[in-house]
mmCIF file of N, CA and C in Angstrom:
data_model
loop_
_atom_site.group_PDB
_atom_site.id
_atom_site.type_symbol
_atom_site.label_atom_id
_atom_site.label_comp_id
_atom_site.label_asym_id
_atom_site.label_seq_id
_atom_site.Cartn_x
_atom_site.Cartn_y
_atom_site.Cartn_z
ATOM 1 N N GLN A 530 0.782 -1.243 -0.125
ATOM 2 C CA GLN A 530 -0.125 -0.036 -0.049
ATOM 3 C C GLN A 530 0.729 1.187 -0.061
ATOM 4 N N VAL A 531 0.759 1.923 -0.817
ATOM 5 C CA VAL A 531 1.574 3.395 -1.100
ATOM 6 C C VAL A 531 0.760 4.291 -1.003
ATOM 7 N N GLN A 532 1.402 5.272 0.159
ATOM 8 C CA GLN A 532 0.653 6.440 0.638
ATOM 9 C C GLN A 532 1.273 7.742 -0.250
ATOM 10 N N LEU A 533 0.623 8.600 -0.415
ATOM 11 C CA LEU A 533 1.077 9.705 -0.925
ATOM 12 C C LEU A 533 0.820 11.148 -0.125
ATOM 13 N N VAL A 534 1.524 11.870 -0.107
ATOM 14 C CA VAL A 534 1.122 13.393 0.406
ATOM 15 C C VAL A 534 1.736 14.368 -0.402
ATOM 16 N N GLU A 535 1.133 15.277 -0.740
ATOM 17 C CA GLU A 535 1.207 16.546 -1.719
ATOM 18 C C GLU A 535 1.329 17.457 -0.923
ATOM 19 N N SER A 536 2.375 18.638 -1.161
ATOM 20 C CA SER A 536 2.580 19.694 -0.856
ATOM 21 C C SER A 536 2.747 20.800 -1.655
ATOM 22 N N GLY A 537 2.961 21.850 -1.233
ATOM 23 C CA GLY A 537 3.349 23.006 -2.183
ATOM 24 C C GLY A 537 2.370 23.882 -2.980
ATOM 25 N N GLY A 538 1.161 23.482 -2.841
ATOM 26 C CA GLY A 538 0.410 24.344 -3.598
ATOM 27 C C GLY A 538 0.179 25.683 -2.978
ATOM 28 N N GLY A 539 -0.500 26.707 -3.375
ATOM 29 C CA GLY A 539 -1.090 27.786 -2.917
ATOM 30 C C GLY A 539 -1.320 28.885 -4.055
ATOM 31 N N LEU A 540 -1.663 30.124 -3.672
ATOM 32 C CA LEU A 540 -1.928 31.155 -4.689
ATOM 33 C C LEU A 540 -0.876 31.921 -5.162
ATOM 34 N N VAL A 541 -0.840 31.969 -6.437
ATOM 35 C CA VAL A 541 0.050 32.718 -7.376
ATOM 36 C C VAL A 541 -0.534 33.568 -8.106
ATOM 37 N N GLN A 542 0.159 34.595 -8.675
ATOM 38 C CA GLN A 542 -0.112 35.405 -10.064
ATOM 39 C C GLN A 542 0.560 34.545 -11.019
ATOM 40 N N ALA A 543 -0.632 34.937 -12.207
ATOM 41 C CA ALA A 543 -0.293 34.654 -13.041
ATOM 42 C C ALA A 543 1.675 34.960 -13.864
ATOM 43 N N GLY A 544 2.044 33.928 -14.170
ATOM 44 C CA GLY A 544 3.454 34.143 -14.621
ATOM 45 C C GLY A 544 4.221 33.468 -13.713
ATOM 46 N N GLY A 545 3.441 33.420 -12.573
ATOM 47 C CA GLY A 545 4.756 32.923 -11.520
ATOM 48 C C GLY A 545 5.060 31.316 -11.194
ATOM 49 N N SER A 546 5.398 30.866 -10.406
ATOM 50 C CA SER A 546 6.083 29.605 -10.235
ATOM 51 C C SER A 546 5.773 28.700 -9.031
ATOM 52 N N LEU A 547 5.361 27.707 -8.958
ATOM 53 C CA LEU A 547 5.209 26.887 -7.861
ATOM 54 C C LEU A 547 5.996 25.564 -8.056
ATOM 55 N N ARG A 548 6.466 24.869 -6.859
ATOM 56 C CA ARG A 548 6.875 23.400 -7.051
ATOM 57 C C ARG A 548 6.254 22.345 -6.227
ATOM 58 N N LEU A 549 5.539 21.543 -6.713
ATOM 59 C CA LEU A 549 4.551 20.555 -5.989
ATOM 60 C C LEU A 549 5.514 19.655 -5.693
ATOM 61 N N SER A 550 5.456 19.049 -4.094
ATOM 62 C CA SER A 550 5.877 17.980 -3.800
ATOM 63 C C SER A 550 5.104 16.656 -3.606
ATOM 64 N N CYS A 551 5.601 15.404 -3.874
ATOM 65 C CA CYS A 551 4.828 14.399 -3.297
ATOM 66 C C CYS A 551 5.618 13.480 -2.638
ATOM 67 N N ALA A 552 5.149 13.232 -1.451
ATOM 68 C CA ALA A 552 6.169 12.283 -0.542
ATOM 69 C C ALA A 552 5.385 11.077 -0.491
ATOM 70 N N ALA A 553 6.124 9.921 -0.795
ATOM 71 C CA ALA A 553 5.727 8.415 -0.952
ATOM 72 C C ALA A 553 6.065 7.658 0.103
ATOM 73 N N SER A 554 5.276 6.736 0.591
ATOM 74 C CA SER A 554 5.673 5.798 1.666
ATOM 75 C C SER A 554 5.071 4.518 1.505
ATOM 76 N N GLY A 555 5.790 3.408 2.214
ATOM 77 C CA GLY A 555 5.150 2.287 1.920
ATOM 78 C C GLY A 555 5.372 1.693 0.347
ATOM 79 N N GLY A 556 6.200 2.257 -0.570
ATOM 80 C CA GLY A 556 6.777 1.821 -1.635
ATOM 81 C C GLY A 556 7.657 2.951 -2.307
ATOM 82 N N THR A 557 8.085 2.544 -3.312
ATOM 83 C CA THR A 557 9.367 3.797 -3.763
ATOM 84 C C THR A 557 8.726 4.252 -5.011
ATOM 85 N N VAL A 558 9.385 5.266 -5.155
ATOM 86 C CA VAL A 558 9.057 5.937 -6.454
ATOM 87 C C VAL A 558 9.505 5.344 -7.576
ATOM 88 N N SER A 559 10.921 4.524 -7.353
ATOM 89 C CA SER A 559 11.404 3.964 -8.369
ATOM 90 C C SER A 559 10.851 2.868 -8.889
ATOM 91 N N SER A 560 9.971 2.224 -8.084
ATOM 92 C CA SER A 560 9.133 1.038 -8.630
ATOM 93 C C SER A 560 7.684 1.289 -9.177
ATOM 94 N N ASN A 561 7.482 2.546 -9.331
ATOM 95 C CA ASN A 561 6.060 2.998 -9.588
ATOM 96 C C ASN A 561 6.257 3.971 -10.688
ATOM 97 N N ALA A 562 5.249 3.968 -11.860
ATOM 98 C CA ALA A 562 5.170 5.174 -12.545
ATOM 99 C C ALA A 562 4.518 6.198 -11.740
ATOM 100 N N MET A 563 4.851 7.159 -11.667
ATOM 101 C CA MET A 563 4.217 8.496 -11.012
ATOM 102 C C MET A 563 3.702 9.539 -12.016
ATOM 103 N N GLY A 564 2.489 9.963 -11.403
ATOM 104 C CA GLY A 564 1.987 10.997 -12.361
ATOM 105 C C GLY A 564 1.563 11.780 -11.708
ATOM 106 N N TRP A 565 1.124 13.156 -12.080
ATOM 107 C CA TRP A 565 0.408 14.266 -11.477
ATOM 108 C C TRP A 565 -0.760 14.551 -12.115
ATOM 109 N N PHE A 566 -1.848 14.570 -11.578
ATOM 110 C CA PHE A 566 -3.359 14.998 -12.438
ATOM 111 C C PHE A 566 -3.621 16.082 -11.954
ATOM 112 N N ARG A 567 -4.637 16.676 -12.237
ATOM 113 C CA ARG A 567 -5.305 17.829 -11.857
ATOM 114 C C ARG A 567 -6.661 17.952 -12.094
ATOM 115 N N GLN A 568 -7.708 18.609 -11.084
ATOM 116 C CA GLN A 568 -9.053 18.512 -11.401
ATOM 117 C C GLN A 568 -9.532 20.000 -10.886
ATOM 118 N N ALA A 569 -10.214 20.802 -12.141
ATOM 119 C CA ALA A 569 -10.525 21.861 -11.844
ATOM 120 C C ALA A 569 -12.069 21.694 -11.636
ATOM 121 N N PRO A 570 -12.826 22.755 -10.937
ATOM 122 C CA PRO A 570 -14.212 22.756 -10.663
ATOM 123 C C PRO A 570 -14.938 22.127 -11.909
ATOM 124 N N GLY A 571 -15.760 21.428 -11.722
ATOM 125 C CA GLY A 571 -16.856 21.214 -12.614
ATOM 126 C C GLY A 571 -16.217 20.643 -13.865
ATOM 127 N N LYS A 572 -14.836 19.912 -13.759
ATOM 128 C CA LYS A 572 -14.304 19.046 -14.956
ATOM 129 C C LYS A 572 -13.820 18.005 -14.581
ATOM 130 N N GLU A 573 -13.632 16.976 -15.298
ATOM 131 C CA GLU A 573 -13.053 15.835 -15.000
ATOM 132 C C GLU A 573 -11.432 15.904 -14.582
ATOM 133 N N ARG A 574 -11.046 14.818 -13.911
ATOM 134 C CA ARG A 574 -9.320 14.844 -13.422
ATOM 135 C C ARG A 574 -8.519 14.716 -14.746
ATOM 136 N N GLU A 575 -7.747 15.448 -14.969
ATOM 137 C CA GLU A 575 -7.058 14.878 -16.117
ATOM 138 C C GLU A 575 -5.411 14.619 -15.919
ATOM 139 N N PRO A 576 -4.716 14.063 -16.799
ATOM 140 C CA PRO A 576 -3.396 13.859 -16.325
ATOM 141 C C PRO A 576 -2.679 15.250 -17.070
ATOM 142 N N VAL A 577 -1.522 15.525 -15.911
ATOM 143 C CA VAL A 577 -0.890 16.757 -16.160
ATOM 144 C C VAL A 577 0.712 16.475 -16.797
ATOM 145 N N ALA A 578 1.275 15.447 -15.814
ATOM 146 C CA ALA A 578 3.046 14.907 -16.424
ATOM 147 C C ALA A 578 2.978 13.561 -15.670
ATOM 148 N N VAL A 579 3.559 12.900 -16.450
ATOM 149 C CA VAL A 579 4.006 11.244 -15.854
ATOM 150 C C VAL A 579 5.524 11.082 -16.057
ATOM 151 N N ILE A 580 5.782 10.279 -15.070
ATOM 152 C CA ILE A 580 7.221 9.957 -15.368
ATOM 153 C C ILE A 580 7.295 8.230 -15.046
ATOM 154 N N SER A 581 7.789 7.724 -15.999
ATOM 155 C CA SER A 581 7.768 6.098 -16.192
ATOM 156 C C SER A 581 8.678 5.390 -14.721
ATOM 157 N N ALA A 582 8.164 4.463 -14.562
ATOM 158 C CA ALA A 582 9.220 3.843 -13.267
ATOM 159 C C ALA A 582 10.679 3.805 -13.400
ATOM 160 N N SER A 583 10.998 3.549 -14.794
ATOM 161 C CA SER A 583 12.447 3.649 -15.261
ATOM 162 C C SER A 583 13.021 5.132 -15.126
ATOM 163 N N ALA A 584 12.299 5.921 -15.285
ATOM 164 C CA ALA A 584 12.381 7.354 -15.521
ATOM 165 C C ALA A 584 12.933 7.825 -16.992
ATOM 166 N N PHE A 585 12.813 6.950 -17.578
ATOM 167 C CA PHE A 585 13.271 6.954 -18.982
ATOM 168 C C PHE A 585 12.322 7.832 -19.830
ATOM 169 N N GLY A 586 10.880 7.699 -19.313
ATOM 170 C CA GLY A 586 9.750 8.064 -20.228
ATOM 171 C C GLY A 586 9.162 9.124 -19.660
ATOM 172 N N THR A 587 8.593 10.185 -20.115
ATOM 173 C CA THR A 587 7.801 11.219 -19.432
ATOM 174 C C THR A 587 6.756 11.426 -20.445
ATOM 175 N N TYR A 588 5.855 11.880 -19.886
ATOM 176 C CA TYR A 588 4.549 12.501 -20.797
ATOM 177 C C TYR A 588 4.006 13.919 -20.230
ATOM 178 N N TYR A 589 3.653 14.705 -20.772
ATOM 179 C CA TYR A 589 2.973 16.025 -20.735
ATOM 180 C C TYR A 589 1.609 16.142 -21.238
ATOM 181 N N ALA A 590 0.759 16.946 -20.849
ATOM 182 C CA ALA A 590 -0.462 17.338 -21.535
ATOM 183 C C ALA A 590 0.114 18.517 -22.061
ATOM 184 N N ASP A 591 -0.847 18.842 -23.487
ATOM 185 C CA ASP A 591 -0.170 19.841 -24.296
ATOM 186 C C ASP A 591 -0.366 21.304 -23.902
ATOM 187 N N SER A 592 -1.308 21.358 -22.771
ATOM 188 C CA SER A 592 -1.316 22.833 -22.192
ATOM 189 C C SER A 592 -0.397 23.035 -20.979
ATOM 190 N N VAL A 593 0.527 22.205 -20.806
ATOM 191 C CA VAL A 593 1.698 22.363 -19.710
ATOM 192 C C VAL A 593 3.008 22.062 -20.567
ATOM 193 N N LYS A 594 3.261 21.696 -21.759
ATOM 194 C CA LYS A 594 4.477 21.464 -22.249
ATOM 195 C C LYS A 594 5.201 22.584 -22.188
ATOM 196 N N GLY A 595 6.558 22.570 -21.744
ATOM 197 C CA GLY A 595 7.283 23.743 -21.773
ATOM 198 C C GLY A 595 7.103 24.622 -20.755
ATOM 199 N N ARG A 596 6.321 24.303 -19.863
ATOM 200 C CA ARG A 596 6.300 25.148 -18.696
ATOM 201 C C ARG A 596 6.281 24.312 -17.525
ATOM 202 N N PHE A 597 5.722 23.014 -17.570
ATOM 203 C CA PHE A 597 5.992 22.242 -16.334
ATOM 204 C C PHE A 597 7.116 21.327 -16.463
ATOM 205 N N THR A 598 7.538 20.544 -15.311
ATOM 206 C CA THR A 598 8.674 19.629 -15.323
ATOM 207 C C THR A 598 8.229 18.491 -14.241
ATOM 208 N N ILE A 599 8.228 17.217 -14.550
ATOM 209 C CA ILE A 599 8.176 16.278 -13.581
ATOM 210 C C ILE A 599 9.602 15.900 -13.317
ATOM 211 N N SER A 600 9.741 15.378 -12.289
ATOM 212 C CA SER A 600 10.856 14.837 -11.735
ATOM 213 C C SER A 600 11.051 14.006 -10.489
ATOM 214 N N ARG A 601 12.094 13.287 -9.926
ATOM 215 C CA ARG A 601 11.867 12.683 -8.833
ATOM 216 C C ARG A 601 13.142 12.286 -8.279
ATOM 217 N N ASP A 602 13.298 11.832 -6.939
ATOM 218 C CA ASP A 602 14.296 12.012 -6.051
ATOM 219 C C ASP A 602 14.319 10.598 -5.370
ATOM 220 N N THR A 603 15.072 9.682 -5.888
ATOM 221 C CA THR A 603 14.570 8.414 -5.420
ATOM 222 C C THR A 603 15.263 8.141 -3.840
ATOM 223 N N ALA A 604 16.460 8.788 -3.710
ATOM 224 C CA ALA A 604 16.699 8.774 -2.190
ATOM 225 C C ALA A 604 15.904 9.710 -1.275
ATOM 226 N N LYS A 605 15.197 10.511 -1.601
ATOM 227 C CA LYS A 605 14.090 11.098 -0.705
ATOM 228 C C LYS A 605 13.051 10.519 -1.026
ATOM 229 N N ASN A 606 12.523 9.666 -1.967
ATOM 230 C CA ASN A 606 11.256 8.932 -1.963
ATOM 231 C C ASN A 606 10.319 10.002 -2.482
ATOM 232 N N MET A 607 10.686 10.974 -3.310
ATOM 233 C CA MET A 607 9.656 12.231 -3.705
ATOM 234 C C MET A 607 9.745 12.263 -5.144
ATOM 235 N N VAL A 608 8.560 13.053 -5.386
ATOM 236 C CA VAL A 608 8.226 13.347 -6.958
ATOM 237 C C VAL A 608 7.900 14.852 -6.796
ATOM 238 N N TYR A 609 8.273 15.350 -7.873
ATOM 239 C CA TYR A 609 8.004 16.788 -7.834
ATOM 240 C C TYR A 609 7.250 17.218 -9.369
ATOM 241 N N LEU A 610 6.672 18.467 -9.172
ATOM 242 C CA LEU A 610 6.103 19.094 -10.364
ATOM 243 C C LEU A 610 6.254 20.356 -10.343
ATOM 244 N N LYS A 611 7.589 20.965 -10.651
ATOM 245 C CA LYS A 611 7.666 22.548 -11.120
ATOM 246 C C LYS A 611 7.041 22.782 -12.390
ATOM 247 N N MET A 612 6.169 24.038 -11.822
ATOM 248 C CA MET A 612 5.139 24.723 -12.777
ATOM 249 C C MET A 612 5.702 26.198 -12.783
ATOM 250 N N ASN A 613 6.015 26.680 -14.084
ATOM 251 C CA ASN A 613 6.331 27.917 -14.478
ATOM 252 C C ASN A 613 5.340 28.401 -15.046
ATOM 253 N N SER A 614 5.512 29.923 -15.685
ATOM 254 C CA SER A 614 4.653 30.674 -16.274
ATOM 255 C C SER A 614 3.015 30.486 -16.035
ATOM 256 N N LEU A 615 2.841 30.121 -14.929
ATOM 257 C CA LEU A 615 1.400 29.692 -14.691
ATOM 258 C C LEU A 615 0.297 30.708 -14.893
ATOM 259 N N LYS A 616 -0.700 29.958 -15.670
ATOM 260 C CA LYS A 616 -1.857 30.780 -16.059
ATOM 261 C C LYS A 616 -3.193 30.488 -15.342
ATOM 262 N N PRO A 617 -4.012 31.296 -15.428
ATOM 263 C CA PRO A 617 -5.537 31.246 -14.365
ATOM 264 C C PRO A 617 -5.953 29.616 -14.681
ATOM 265 N N GLU A 618 -5.702 29.279 -16.237
ATOM 266 C CA GLU A 618 -6.368 28.064 -16.390
ATOM 267 C C GLU A 618 -5.893 26.584 -15.655
ATOM 268 N N ASP A 619 -4.520 27.287 -14.813
ATOM 269 C CA ASP A 619 -3.876 26.025 -14.454
ATOM 270 C C ASP A 619 -4.517 25.865 -12.852
ATOM 271 N N THR A 620 -5.495 26.548 -12.588
ATOM 272 C CA THR A 620 -6.133 26.718 -11.420
ATOM 273 C C THR A 620 -6.634 25.145 -11.134
ATOM 274 N N ALA A 621 -6.583 24.736 -10.314
ATOM 275 C CA ALA A 621 -7.217 23.166 -9.970
ATOM 276 C C ALA A 621 -6.566 22.716 -8.702
ATOM 277 N N VAL A 622 -7.347 21.408 -8.341
ATOM 278 C CA VAL A 622 -6.481 20.558 -6.796
ATOM 279 C C VAL A 622 -5.685 19.619 -7.868
ATOM 280 N N TYR A 623 -4.657 19.375 -7.314
ATOM 281 C CA TYR A 623 -3.133 18.768 -8.179
ATOM 282 C C TYR A 623 -3.317 17.431 -7.106
ATOM 283 N N TYR A 624 -3.028 16.271 -7.801
ATOM 284 C CA TYR A 624 -3.164 14.969 -7.195
ATOM 285 C C TYR A 624 -1.664 14.367 -7.749
ATOM 286 N N CYS A 625 -1.080 13.808 -6.757
ATOM 287 C CA CYS A 625 -0.048 12.901 -7.170
ATOM 288 C C CYS A 625 -0.878 11.474 -6.987
ATOM 289 N N ALA A 626 -0.194 10.642 -8.149
ATOM 290 C CA ALA A 626 -0.432 9.040 -8.018
ATOM 291 C C ALA A 626 0.479 8.099 -8.408
ATOM 292 N N ALA A 627 0.472 6.974 -7.982
ATOM 293 C CA ALA A 627 1.232 5.733 -8.234
ATOM 294 C C ALA A 627 0.771 4.663 -8.913
ATOM 295 N N ALA A 628 0.905 4.281 -9.921
ATOM 296 C CA ALA A 628 0.744 3.108 -10.887
ATOM 297 C C ALA A 628 1.298 1.951 -10.697
ATOM 298 N N GLY A 629 2.128 1.519 -10.068
ATOM 299 C CA GLY A 629 3.065 0.321 -9.984
ATOM 300 C C GLY A 629 4.033 0.626 -11.056
ATOM 301 N N PRO A 630 4.461 -1.015 -11.327
ATOM 302 C CA PRO A 630 5.571 -0.692 -12.189
ATOM 303 C C PRO A 630 5.199 -0.695 -13.855
ATOM 304 N N SER A 631 5.732 0.349 -14.080
ATOM 305 C CA SER A 631 4.795 0.525 -15.523
ATOM 306 C C SER A 631 5.904 1.678 -16.426
ATOM 307 N N GLY A 632 5.370 1.573 -17.655
ATOM 308 C CA GLY A 632 6.084 2.573 -18.596
ATOM 309 C C GLY A 632 5.125 3.862 -18.116
ATOM 310 N N VAL A 633 5.119 4.489 -19.390
ATOM 311 C CA VAL A 633 4.365 6.029 -19.254
ATOM 312 C C VAL A 633 2.794 5.742 -19.188
ATOM 313 N N ALA A 634 2.318 5.771 -17.920
ATOM 314 C CA ALA A 634 0.751 5.437 -17.944
ATOM 315 C C ALA A 634 0.105 6.525 -17.895
ATOM 316 N N VAL A 635 -0.622 7.102 -18.764
ATOM 317 C CA VAL A 635 -1.530 8.238 -18.746
ATOM 318 C C VAL A 635 -3.049 8.303 -18.228
ATOM 319 N N SER A 636 -3.456 7.281 -18.482
ATOM 320 C CA SER A 636 -4.907 7.057 -17.984
ATOM 321 C C SER A 636 -5.028 6.500 -16.634
ATOM 322 N N LEU A 637 -6.034 7.449 -15.998
ATOM 323 C CA LEU A 637 -6.270 7.461 -14.511
ATOM 324 C C LEU A 637 -6.611 6.137 -14.099
ATOM 325 N N ASN A 638 -7.091 5.095 -14.934
ATOM 326 C CA ASN A 638 -7.456 3.852 -14.656
ATOM 327 C C ASN A 638 -6.143 3.174 -14.403
ATOM 328 N N HIS A 639 -4.956 3.380 -14.885
ATOM 329 C CA HIS A 639 -3.884 2.710 -14.554
ATOM 330 C C HIS A 639 -3.204 2.987 -13.113
ATOM 331 N N TYR A 640 -3.816 3.929 -12.189
ATOM 332 C CA TYR A 640 -3.257 4.398 -11.202
ATOM 333 C C TYR A 640 -3.952 3.744 -9.872
ATOM 334 N N LYS A 641 -3.156 3.381 -8.974
ATOM 335 C CA LYS A 641 -3.897 2.447 -7.887
ATOM 336 C C LYS A 641 -3.740 3.423 -6.697
ATOM 337 N N TYR A 642 -2.950 4.277 -6.368
ATOM 338 C CA TYR A 642 -2.694 5.040 -5.344
ATOM 339 C C TYR A 642 -2.780 6.477 -5.581
ATOM 340 N N TRP A 643 -3.607 7.204 -4.567
ATOM 341 C CA TRP A 643 -3.478 8.470 -4.933
ATOM 342 C C TRP A 643 -3.586 9.357 -3.785
ATOM 343 N N GLY A 644 -3.036 10.680 -3.859
ATOM 344 C CA GLY A 644 -2.728 11.761 -2.532
ATOM 345 C C GLY A 644 -4.042 12.544 -2.440
ATOM 346 N N GLN A 645 -4.245 13.118 -1.588
ATOM 347 C CA GLN A 645 -5.376 13.856 -1.050
ATOM 348 C C GLN A 645 -5.449 15.201 -2.059
ATOM 349 N N GLY A 646 -4.415 15.585 -2.617
ATOM 350 C CA GLY A 646 -4.493 16.684 -3.348
ATOM 351 C C GLY A 646 -4.086 18.043 -2.841
ATOM 352 N N THR A 647 -3.640 18.835 -3.614
ATOM 353 C CA THR A 647 -3.032 20.285 -3.026
ATOM 354 C C THR A 647 -3.743 21.220 -3.952
ATOM 355 N N GLN A 648 -4.328 22.450 -3.470
ATOM 356 C CA GLN A 648 -4.722 23.490 -4.482
ATOM 357 C C GLN A 648 -3.871 24.335 -4.862
ATOM 358 N N VAL A 649 -4.283 24.467 -6.035
ATOM 359 C CA VAL A 649 -3.243 25.396 -6.670
ATOM 360 C C VAL A 649 -4.415 26.727 -7.403
ATOM 361 N N THR A 650 -3.973 27.834 -7.147
ATOM 362 C CA THR A 650 -4.613 29.183 -7.520
ATOM 363 C C THR A 650 -3.970 30.157 -8.142
ATOM 364 N N VAL A 651 -4.413 30.111 -9.255
ATOM 365 C CA VAL A 651 -3.478 31.176 -10.177
ATOM 366 C C VAL A 651 -4.307 32.425 -10.505
ATOM 367 N N SER A 652 -4.043 33.673 -10.013
ATOM 368 C CA SER A 652 -4.768 34.774 -10.251
ATOM 369 C C SER A 652 -4.382 35.655 -11.286
ATOM 370 N N SER A 653 -5.441 36.232 -12.000
ATOM 371 C CA SER A 653 -4.827 36.934 -13.453
ATOM 372 C C SER A 653 -4.841 38.401 -13.106
#
């Protein structure tokens, strides 16, 4: 059973940056494909960025390419999402998730374990 705890969300002005962190326990980030997802009010949860268990593969949603970067620190058992040039449309609850040993898993159905989420609000 993998437990995930997100942190780093908050209120930021458009154009600003945030770094989200996801602390994993009960399993290692190196043995899981890890993903960041987000859900805005009234919308479905969507994938934002994914890193494969091997870390050789990544995926980014078109809306965040060039602005967001997913990374992991296996020594700390952490996954990060660095978000630059934030836009009001990035406002959402951001979730960290683990999919088990996998390549680049984009579908929510692949993910077994989820964190509680952290709110990101971008003001215009």
